[in-house]
XYZ file of C-alpha atoms in Angstrom:
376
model
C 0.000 0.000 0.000
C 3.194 2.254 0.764
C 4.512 1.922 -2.883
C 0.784 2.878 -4.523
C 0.803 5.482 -2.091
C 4.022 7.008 -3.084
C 3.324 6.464 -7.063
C 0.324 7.847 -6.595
C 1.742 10.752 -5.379
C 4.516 11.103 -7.692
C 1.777 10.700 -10.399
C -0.043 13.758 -9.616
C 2.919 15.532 -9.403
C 3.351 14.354 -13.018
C -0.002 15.076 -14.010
C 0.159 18.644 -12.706
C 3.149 19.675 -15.046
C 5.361 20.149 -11.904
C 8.096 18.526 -13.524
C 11.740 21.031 -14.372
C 12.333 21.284 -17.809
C 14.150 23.429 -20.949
C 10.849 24.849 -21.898
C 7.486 24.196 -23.277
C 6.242 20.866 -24.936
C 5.521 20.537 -28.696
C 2.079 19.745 -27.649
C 2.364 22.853 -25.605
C 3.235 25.050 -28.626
C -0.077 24.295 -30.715
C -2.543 24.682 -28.254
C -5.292 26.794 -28.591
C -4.223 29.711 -26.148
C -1.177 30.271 -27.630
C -2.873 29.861 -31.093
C -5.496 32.683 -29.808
C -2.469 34.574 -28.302
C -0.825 34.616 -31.909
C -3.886 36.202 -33.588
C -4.213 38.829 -31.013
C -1.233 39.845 -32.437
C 1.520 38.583 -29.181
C 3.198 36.397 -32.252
C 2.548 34.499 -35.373
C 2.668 30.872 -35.513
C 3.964 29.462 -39.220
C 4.418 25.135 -40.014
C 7.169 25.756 -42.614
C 6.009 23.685 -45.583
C 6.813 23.029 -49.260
C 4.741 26.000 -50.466
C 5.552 28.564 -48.385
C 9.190 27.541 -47.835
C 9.775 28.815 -51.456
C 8.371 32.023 -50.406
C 10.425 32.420 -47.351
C 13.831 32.005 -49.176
C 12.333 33.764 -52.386
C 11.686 37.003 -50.235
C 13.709 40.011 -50.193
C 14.521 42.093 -47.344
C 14.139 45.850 -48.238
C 12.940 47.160 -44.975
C 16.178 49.348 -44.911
C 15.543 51.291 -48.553
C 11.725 51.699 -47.289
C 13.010 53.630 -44.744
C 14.862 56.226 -46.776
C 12.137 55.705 -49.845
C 11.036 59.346 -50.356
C 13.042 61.097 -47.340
C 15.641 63.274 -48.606
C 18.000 61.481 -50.976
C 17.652 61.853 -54.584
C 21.132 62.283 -54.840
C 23.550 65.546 -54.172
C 21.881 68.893 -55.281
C 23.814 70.197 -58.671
C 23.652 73.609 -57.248
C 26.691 75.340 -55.995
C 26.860 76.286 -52.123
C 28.983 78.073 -49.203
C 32.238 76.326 -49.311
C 32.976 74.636 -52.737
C 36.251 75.243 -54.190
C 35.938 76.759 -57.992
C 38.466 77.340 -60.851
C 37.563 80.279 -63.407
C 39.570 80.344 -66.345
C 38.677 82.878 -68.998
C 40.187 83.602 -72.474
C 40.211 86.638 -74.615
C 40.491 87.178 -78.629
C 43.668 89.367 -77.823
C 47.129 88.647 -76.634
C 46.570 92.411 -75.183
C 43.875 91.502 -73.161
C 43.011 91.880 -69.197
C 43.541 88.232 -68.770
C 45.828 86.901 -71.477
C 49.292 85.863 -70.148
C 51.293 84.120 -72.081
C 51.254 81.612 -74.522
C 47.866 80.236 -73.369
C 46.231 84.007 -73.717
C 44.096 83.051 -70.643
C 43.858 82.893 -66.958
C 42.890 80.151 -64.435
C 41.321 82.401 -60.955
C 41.221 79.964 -57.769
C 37.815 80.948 -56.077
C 36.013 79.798 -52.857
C 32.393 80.399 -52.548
C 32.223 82.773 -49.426
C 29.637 82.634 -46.402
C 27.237 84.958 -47.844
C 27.301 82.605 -51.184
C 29.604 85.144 -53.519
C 32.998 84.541 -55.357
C 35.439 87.560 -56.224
C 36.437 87.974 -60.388
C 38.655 90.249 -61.122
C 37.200 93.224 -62.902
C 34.056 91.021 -62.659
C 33.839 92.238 -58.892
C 31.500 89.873 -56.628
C 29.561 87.295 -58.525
C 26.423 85.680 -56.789
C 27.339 81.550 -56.768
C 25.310 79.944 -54.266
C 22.261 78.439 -55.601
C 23.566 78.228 -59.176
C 23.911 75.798 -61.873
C 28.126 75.643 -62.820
C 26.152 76.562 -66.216
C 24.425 79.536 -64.429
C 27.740 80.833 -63.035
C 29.921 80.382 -66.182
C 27.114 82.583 -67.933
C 27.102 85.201 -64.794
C 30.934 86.088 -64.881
C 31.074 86.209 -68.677
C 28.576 88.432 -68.620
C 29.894 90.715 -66.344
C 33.122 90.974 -68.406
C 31.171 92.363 -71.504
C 33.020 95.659 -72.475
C 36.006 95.077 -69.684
C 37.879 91.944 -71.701
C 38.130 91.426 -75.095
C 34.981 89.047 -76.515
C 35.923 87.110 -72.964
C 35.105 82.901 -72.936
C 34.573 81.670 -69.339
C 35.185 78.050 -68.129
C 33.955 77.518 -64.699
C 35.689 74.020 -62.781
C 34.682 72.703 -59.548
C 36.875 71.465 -57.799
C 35.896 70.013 -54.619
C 31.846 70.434 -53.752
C 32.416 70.602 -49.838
C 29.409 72.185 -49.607
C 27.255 68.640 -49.951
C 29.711 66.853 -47.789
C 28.256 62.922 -45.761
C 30.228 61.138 -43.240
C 31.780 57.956 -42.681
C 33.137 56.876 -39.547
C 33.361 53.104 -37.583
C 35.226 50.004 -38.685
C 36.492 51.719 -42.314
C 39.740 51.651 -43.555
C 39.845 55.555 -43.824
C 36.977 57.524 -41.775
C 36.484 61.119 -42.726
C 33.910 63.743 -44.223
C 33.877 63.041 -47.587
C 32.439 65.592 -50.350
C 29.527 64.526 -52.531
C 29.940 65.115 -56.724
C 27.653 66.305 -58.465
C 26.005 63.535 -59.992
C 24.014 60.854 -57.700
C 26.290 59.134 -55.469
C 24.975 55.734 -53.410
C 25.840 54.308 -50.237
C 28.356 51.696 -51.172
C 30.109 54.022 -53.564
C 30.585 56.503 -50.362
C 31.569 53.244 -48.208
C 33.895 52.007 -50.934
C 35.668 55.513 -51.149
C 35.766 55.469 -46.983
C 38.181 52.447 -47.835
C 35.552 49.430 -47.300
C 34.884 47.228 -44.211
C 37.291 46.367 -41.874
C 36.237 43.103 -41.329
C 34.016 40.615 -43.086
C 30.851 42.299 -45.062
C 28.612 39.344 -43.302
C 29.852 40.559 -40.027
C 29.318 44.430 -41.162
C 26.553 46.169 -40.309
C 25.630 49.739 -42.012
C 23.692 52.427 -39.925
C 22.327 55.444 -42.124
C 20.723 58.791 -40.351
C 19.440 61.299 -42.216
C 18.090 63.796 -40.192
C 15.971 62.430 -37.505
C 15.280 58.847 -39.464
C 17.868 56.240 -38.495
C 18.034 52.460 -40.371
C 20.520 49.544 -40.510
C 21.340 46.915 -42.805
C 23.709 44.325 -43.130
C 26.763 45.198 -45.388
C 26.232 42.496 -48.181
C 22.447 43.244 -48.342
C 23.589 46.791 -50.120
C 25.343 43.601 -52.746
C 22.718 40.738 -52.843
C 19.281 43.688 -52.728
C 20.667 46.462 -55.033
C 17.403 48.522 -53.710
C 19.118 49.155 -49.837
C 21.938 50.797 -52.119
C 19.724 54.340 -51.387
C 21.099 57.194 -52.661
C 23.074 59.734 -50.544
C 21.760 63.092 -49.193
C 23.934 65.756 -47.738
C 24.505 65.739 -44.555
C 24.176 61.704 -44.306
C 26.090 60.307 -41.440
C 27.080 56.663 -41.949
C 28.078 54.017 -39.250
C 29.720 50.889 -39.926
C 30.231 48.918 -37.225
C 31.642 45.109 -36.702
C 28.543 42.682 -35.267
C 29.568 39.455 -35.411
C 26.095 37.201 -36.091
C 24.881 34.516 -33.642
C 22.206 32.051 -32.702
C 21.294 30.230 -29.327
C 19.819 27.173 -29.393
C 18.101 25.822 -26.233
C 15.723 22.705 -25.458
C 16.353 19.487 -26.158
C 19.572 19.298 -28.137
C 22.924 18.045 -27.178
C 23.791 21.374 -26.282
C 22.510 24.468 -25.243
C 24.537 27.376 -26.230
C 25.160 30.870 -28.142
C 26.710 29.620 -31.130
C 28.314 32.362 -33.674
C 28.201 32.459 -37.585
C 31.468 30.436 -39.316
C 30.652 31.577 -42.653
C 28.531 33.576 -44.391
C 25.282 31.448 -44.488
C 24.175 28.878 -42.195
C 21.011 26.787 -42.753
C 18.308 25.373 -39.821
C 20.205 22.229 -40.838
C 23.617 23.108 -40.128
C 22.358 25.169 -36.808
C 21.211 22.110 -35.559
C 24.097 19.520 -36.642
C 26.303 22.671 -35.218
C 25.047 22.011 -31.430
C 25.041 18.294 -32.140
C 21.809 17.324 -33.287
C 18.312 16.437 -31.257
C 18.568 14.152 -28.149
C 17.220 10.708 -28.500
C 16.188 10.328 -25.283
C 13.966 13.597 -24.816
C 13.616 15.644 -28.156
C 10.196 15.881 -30.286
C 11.275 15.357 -33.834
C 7.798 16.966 -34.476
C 8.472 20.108 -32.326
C 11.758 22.152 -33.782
C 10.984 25.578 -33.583
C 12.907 28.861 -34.512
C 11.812 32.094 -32.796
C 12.915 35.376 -35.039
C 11.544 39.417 -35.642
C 10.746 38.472 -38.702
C 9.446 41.489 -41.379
C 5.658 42.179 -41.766
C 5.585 42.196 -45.449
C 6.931 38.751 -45.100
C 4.112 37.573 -42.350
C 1.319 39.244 -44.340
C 2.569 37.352 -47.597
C 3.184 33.916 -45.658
C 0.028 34.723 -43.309
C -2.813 36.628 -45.561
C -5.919 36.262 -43.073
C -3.325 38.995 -40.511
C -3.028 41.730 -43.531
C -4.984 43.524 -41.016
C -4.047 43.199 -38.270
C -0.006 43.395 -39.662
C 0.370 46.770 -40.571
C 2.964 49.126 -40.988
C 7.004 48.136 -41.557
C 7.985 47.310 -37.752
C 9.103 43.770 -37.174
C 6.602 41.367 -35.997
C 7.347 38.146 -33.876
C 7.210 35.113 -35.328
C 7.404 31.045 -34.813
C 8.767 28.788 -37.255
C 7.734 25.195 -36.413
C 9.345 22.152 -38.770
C 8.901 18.571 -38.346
C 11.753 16.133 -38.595
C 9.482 13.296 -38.398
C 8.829 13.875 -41.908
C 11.616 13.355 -44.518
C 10.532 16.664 -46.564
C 11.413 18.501 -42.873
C 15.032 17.788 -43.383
C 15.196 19.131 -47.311
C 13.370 22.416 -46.000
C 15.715 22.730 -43.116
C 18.565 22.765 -45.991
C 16.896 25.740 -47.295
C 15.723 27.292 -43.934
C 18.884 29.970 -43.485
C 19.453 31.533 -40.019
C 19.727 35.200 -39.550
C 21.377 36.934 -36.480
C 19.706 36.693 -33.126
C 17.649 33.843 -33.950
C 16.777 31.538 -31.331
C 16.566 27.672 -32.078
C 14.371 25.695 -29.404
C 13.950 21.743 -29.904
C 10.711 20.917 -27.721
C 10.841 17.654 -25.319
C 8.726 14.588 -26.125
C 5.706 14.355 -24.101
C 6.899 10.515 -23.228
C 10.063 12.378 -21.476
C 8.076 13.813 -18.818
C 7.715 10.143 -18.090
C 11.570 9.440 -17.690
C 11.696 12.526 -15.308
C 9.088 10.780 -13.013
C 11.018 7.667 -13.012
C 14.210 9.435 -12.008
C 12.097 11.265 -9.140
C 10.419 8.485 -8.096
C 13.163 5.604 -8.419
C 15.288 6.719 -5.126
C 11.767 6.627 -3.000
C 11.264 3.014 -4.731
C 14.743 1.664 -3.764
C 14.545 3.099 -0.641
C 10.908 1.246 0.419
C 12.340 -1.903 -0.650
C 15.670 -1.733 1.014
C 13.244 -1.242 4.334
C 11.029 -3.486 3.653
C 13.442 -6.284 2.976
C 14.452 -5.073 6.594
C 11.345 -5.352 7.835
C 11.156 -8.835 6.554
């Protein structure tokens, strides 16, 4: 009576879920709470399968040129401003003339625009240059030298525009304020002029802020998604900094650790062979699951029936769930790639609540029958 007394007890300490463990229970993970907790909008809930896998590796992350879409950008203005560095050279018809010298019969005139937007010419006198095409300029001085120089030709050169200026600073080879040309210049043409990455562009992250709008991107997204290439606006401050990427893995796996990138892409099924596969003894080969901020244009395309209810561009959480009990799980978990931050969780079998119970309950057992063969 002892024994069923103490295996009773031990039984309802089963039965009331009282039992330690890594986390939650496959079954745990479909119920209908957390299924009603995912609509309310707490976190989505996808079974990665054939269909939408394709969409999942098909889809392209452009949350970081959505940020900068219409804001600013569009390039470096072609007007000139305070600061930009000038060359006016101008030629007359005769050797005789106010600027011929030489054997080249012309002058070159070093200007800087000043801080009230004017350059000095001589017998020009102060020229108006801020807010002027090169075009508009060249046009201005020559005609101010009509009936001072002799039939006078004006070529205006800029030299440095320092008045559209971005800067670079972080893990590049050569950090600085850098001066914008005149025609359109993008982000990894400023960051390739800064000198590059220090350190490996899957391990380089890329910060933009443009005024009071801020957005980062991995390094080789500006290469694979030629759209978060934005165009630069003066004033642009750009950040690259070294983030290494990493994963943790938890549950019931061989081990449970943070576990860093090796190379450049690593799939569900190397994340998993990495921390040395599921454990026999306790793992659900029906419960793998991979927690991640995933993008909402991504949800709403993999979850229609939340268009609604996933609005806007913020990052929504999400919960992949792939079953190795099916062959097809371990082809999609080829093609399942892991992104930084992502957490891994293999759920227990419910049958290893079971083992735990026989570990508890297997001391009080040995113990009752060492006394009672005492007692005998």
């Amino acid at each position: 009576m002892r024994i069923l007394f103490v295996l009773m007890a031990a039984a309802a300490l089963f039965g009331c879920a009282a039992l330690p463990g890594d986390g939650p229970a496959a079954i745990n993970i479909t119920t209908q709470d957390v299924e009603t907790s995912a609509q309310s909008g707490d976190f989505t809930v996808v079974i990665v399968d054939p269909d939408n896998i394709k969409t999942i590796r098909s889809y392209r992350p452009l949350a970081f040129a959505n940020q900068f879409r219409g804001v600013g950008g569009g390039g470096s203005p072609t007007l000139l401003g305070v600061g930009d560095t000038l060359t006016v050279s101008i030629w007359e018809a005769s050797p005789d003339g106010l600027f011929s010298s030489g054997e080249s019969g012309s002058s070159q005139i070093p200007s800087v625009v000043d801080e009230n937007g004017y350059i000095f010419v001589p017998y020009a006198g102060r020229v108006r240059a801020a807010g002027l095409s090169i075009e508009g300029l060249r046009q201005s001085v020559q005609q101010k030298l009509v009936g001072k120089a002799v039939e006078p030709q004006v070529l205006i050169t800029l030299m440095d525009k320092l008045s559209s200026t971005a800067v670079v600073v972080g893990d590049v080879a050569k950090p600085g304020v850098y001066p914008l040309p005149l025609r359109e210049t993008r982000l990894l043409e400023l960051v390739a002029q800064a000198g590059g990455a220090r350190e490996a562009t899957y391990e380089t992250v890329v910060t933009l802020k443009r005024g009071k709008r801020a957005g980062t991107t991995r390094l080789e997204d500006l290469i694979d998604y030629p759209e978060n290439n934005v165009l630069i606006s003066p004033n642009d401050n750009i950040l690259l900094s070294h983030r290494p990427r990493t994963f943790s893995a938890f549950g019931a796996v061989k081990t449970n650790q943070l576990v860093p990138f090796r190379t450049k892409n690593v799939t569900m099924a190397e994340a998993l062979a990495t921390v040395g596969g599921l454990r026999d003894e306790r793992a659900d080969a029906n419960g793998v699951f991979l927690f991640r901020f995933e993008d909402a244009a991504l949800v709403r395309s993999l979850k229609p029936e939340l268009a609604d209810k996933v609005v806007g561009t913020q990052p929504v959480p999400l919960v992949y769930k792939i079953s190795l009990r099916d062959p097809r799980g371990f082809f999609m978990s080829q093609h399942f790639e892991m992104r930084d931050k992502d957490i891994l969780y293999v759920s227990n079998h419910p049958t290893a609540e079971l083992g735990k119970f026989l570990q508890i309950i297997a001391p009080l057992i040995s113990n009752y029958s060492t006394v009672a063969r005492i007692t005998d």
